[in-house]
mmCIF file of C-alpha atoms in Angstrom:
data_model
loop_
_atom_site.group_PDB
_atom_site.id
_atom_site.type_symbol
_atom_site.label_atom_id
_atom_site.label_comp_id
_atom_site.label_asym_id
_atom_site.label_seq_id
_atom_site.Cartn_x
_atom_site.Cartn_y
_atom_site.Cartn_z
ATOM 1 C CA MET A 1 0.379 -6.669 -22.950
ATOM 2 C CA ALA A 2 -0.816 -9.803 -23.809
ATOM 3 C CA VAL A 3 -4.352 -10.834 -23.043
ATOM 4 C CA PRO A 4 -4.426 -13.010 -19.618
ATOM 5 C CA SER A 5 -5.200 -16.519 -19.678
ATOM 6 C CA VAL A 6 -7.703 -18.134 -18.020
ATOM 7 C CA LEU A 7 -4.831 -19.535 -15.425
ATOM 8 C CA ASP A 8 -3.523 -15.730 -15.142
ATOM 9 C CA GLN A 9 -6.953 -14.720 -13.930
ATOM 10 C CA LEU A 10 -7.630 -17.255 -11.469
ATOM 11 C CA LYS A 11 -4.243 -17.089 -10.084
ATOM 12 C CA ALA A 12 -5.137 -13.597 -9.454
ATOM 13 C CA LEU A 13 -8.325 -14.420 -7.605
ATOM 14 C CA SER A 14 -6.572 -17.398 -5.537
ATOM 15 C CA HIS A 15 -5.244 -15.156 -3.543
ATOM 16 C CA GLU A 16 -7.685 -14.160 0.292
ATOM 17 C CA ILE A 17 -7.070 -10.361 -0.110
ATOM 18 C CA ARG A 18 -7.648 -10.264 -4.055
ATOM 19 C CA PHE A 19 -10.722 -12.299 -3.575
ATOM 20 C CA GLU A 20 -12.112 -10.135 -1.133
ATOM 21 C CA LEU A 21 -11.138 -6.696 -2.689
ATOM 22 C CA VAL A 22 -13.231 -8.658 -5.752
ATOM 23 C CA ARG A 23 -16.219 -9.272 -3.293
ATOM 24 C CA HIS A 24 -16.178 -5.856 -2.327
ATOM 25 C CA LEU A 25 -16.218 -4.354 -5.953
ATOM 26 C CA ALA A 26 -19.068 -6.568 -6.649
ATOM 27 C CA GLY A 27 -20.718 -4.072 -4.487
ATOM 28 C CA GLY A 28 -19.788 -1.029 -6.867
ATOM 29 C CA GLU A 29 -17.213 0.995 -7.564
ATOM 30 C CA ARG A 30 -14.968 1.807 -4.611
ATOM 31 C CA CYS A 31 -11.918 4.247 -4.027
ATOM 32 C CA VAL A 32 -8.747 2.710 -2.546
ATOM 33 C CA CYS A 33 -9.385 4.465 0.522
ATOM 34 C CA ASP A 34 -12.908 2.821 1.214
ATOM 35 C CA LEU A 35 -11.297 -0.741 0.438
ATOM 36 C CA GLU A 36 -7.838 0.063 2.820
ATOM 37 C CA ALA A 37 -11.019 0.532 5.520
ATOM 38 C CA LEU A 38 -13.252 -2.509 4.781
ATOM 39 C CA LEU A 39 -10.036 -4.919 4.729
ATOM 40 C CA GLY A 40 -8.030 -2.738 7.553
ATOM 41 C CA LEU A 41 -4.830 -2.920 5.280
ATOM 42 C CA PRO A 42 -2.433 -0.242 3.967
ATOM 43 C CA GLN A 43 -3.020 1.885 0.928
ATOM 44 C CA SER A 44 0.128 0.452 -0.198
ATOM 45 C CA LYS A 45 -0.606 -3.360 0.157
ATOM 46 C CA VAL A 46 -4.444 -2.815 -1.524
ATOM 47 C CA SER A 47 -2.654 -0.605 -4.127
ATOM 48 C CA TYR A 48 -0.458 -3.827 -4.973
ATOM 49 C CA HIS A 49 -3.186 -6.337 -4.853
ATOM 50 C CA LEU A 50 -5.417 -4.136 -6.836
ATOM 51 C CA GLY A 51 -2.679 -3.627 -9.392
ATOM 52 C CA ILE A 52 -2.261 -7.529 -9.891
ATOM 53 C CA LEU A 53 -6.173 -7.496 -10.548
ATOM 54 C CA ARG A 54 -6.001 -4.839 -13.255
ATOM 55 C CA GLU A 55 -3.117 -6.937 -14.585
ATOM 56 C CA ALA A 56 -5.749 -10.181 -15.050
ATOM 57 C CA GLU A 57 -8.158 -8.059 -16.308
ATOM 58 C CA LEU A 58 -10.609 -8.431 -13.504
ATOM 59 C CA VAL A 59 -10.670 -4.777 -12.457
ATOM 60 C CA THR A 60 -10.491 -1.115 -13.913
ATOM 61 C CA ALA A 61 -9.107 1.694 -12.627
ATOM 62 C CA GLU A 62 -10.351 5.722 -13.193
ATOM 63 C CA GLN A 63 -7.930 8.558 -11.394
ATOM 64 C CA ARG A 64 -10.466 11.599 -9.891
ATOM 65 C CA GLY A 65 -8.172 14.188 -8.622
ATOM 66 C CA LYS A 66 -6.424 12.523 -5.961
ATOM 67 C CA ASN A 67 -8.347 9.659 -5.692
ATOM 68 C CA THR A 68 -8.451 6.688 -7.790
ATOM 69 C CA TYR A 69 -11.728 4.489 -8.202
ATOM 70 C CA TYR A 70 -11.489 0.681 -9.065
ATOM 71 C CA THR A 71 -14.564 -1.074 -10.525
ATOM 72 C CA LEU A 72 -15.040 -4.621 -10.898
ATOM 73 C CA ARG A 73 -15.032 -5.750 -15.014
ATOM 74 C CA GLN A 74 -17.710 -8.677 -14.514
ATOM 75 C CA ASP A 75 -17.857 -9.442 -18.010
ATOM 76 C CA GLN A 76 -14.795 -10.727 -17.479
ATOM 77 C CA LEU A 77 -15.463 -12.926 -14.632
ATOM 78 C CA PHE A 78 -18.842 -14.375 -16.367
ATOM 79 C CA GLN A 79 -16.153 -14.981 -19.428
ATOM 80 C CA LEU A 80 -13.879 -16.362 -16.782
ATOM 81 C CA GLY A 81 -16.688 -19.070 -15.504
ATOM 82 C CA GLY A 82 -17.202 -20.087 -19.567
ATOM 83 C CA ASN A 83 -13.571 -20.154 -20.777
ATOM 84 C CA LEU A 84 -12.252 -22.538 -17.376
ATOM 85 C CA LEU A 85 -15.156 -25.108 -18.234
ATOM 86 C CA GLY A 86 -14.174 -24.915 -22.060
ATOM 87 C CA GLU A 87 -10.490 -25.403 -21.266
ATOM 88 C CA ILE A 88 -11.494 -28.124 -18.636
ATOM 89 C CA PHE A 89 -13.549 -30.234 -21.096
ATOM 90 C CA THR A 90 -11.987 -29.771 -24.165
ATOM 91 C CA ARG A 91 -11.414 -33.609 -25.163
ATOM 92 C CA PRO A 92 -14.673 -35.582 -25.544
ATOM 93 C CA LEU A 93 -15.237 -37.666 -22.144
ATOM 94 C CA ALA A 94 -15.017 -41.402 -22.538
ATOM 95 C CA LEU A 95 -18.281 -42.859 -21.102
ATOM 96 C CA THR A 96 -17.725 -46.489 -21.007
ATOM 97 C CA HIS A 97 -13.888 -48.938 -20.688
ATOM 98 C CA GLN A 98 -11.093 -47.248 -20.216
ATOM 99 C CA THR A 99 -7.755 -48.779 -21.455
ATOM 100 C CA LYS A 100 -5.403 -47.079 -18.617
ATOM 101 C CA SER A 101 -7.479 -47.518 -16.036
ATOM 102 C CA ILE A 102 -5.465 -48.644 -12.344
ATOM 103 C CA CYS A 103 -8.286 -50.765 -11.220
#
């Protein structure tokens, strides 16, 4: 599996359910059943969105008995911030006259 790009990770975070999942996981590890209750959503929908976050390498999962516990990958979120800025500011900014200015 390829390493997710900055855009892949941003797309994963851009959905309101996945964003809420990340916010809840920022408080610590959670079981799927806890996340279902917090979001008021069925297990299938919560698991689907957690799968997308896993593919984006923003969360990890650990099976314990019948339950799966998810943890936020804070390292990936911190890297995402830096990588995003690095991709936006790849070219030096022109601080003076612009030749292709509209005005």
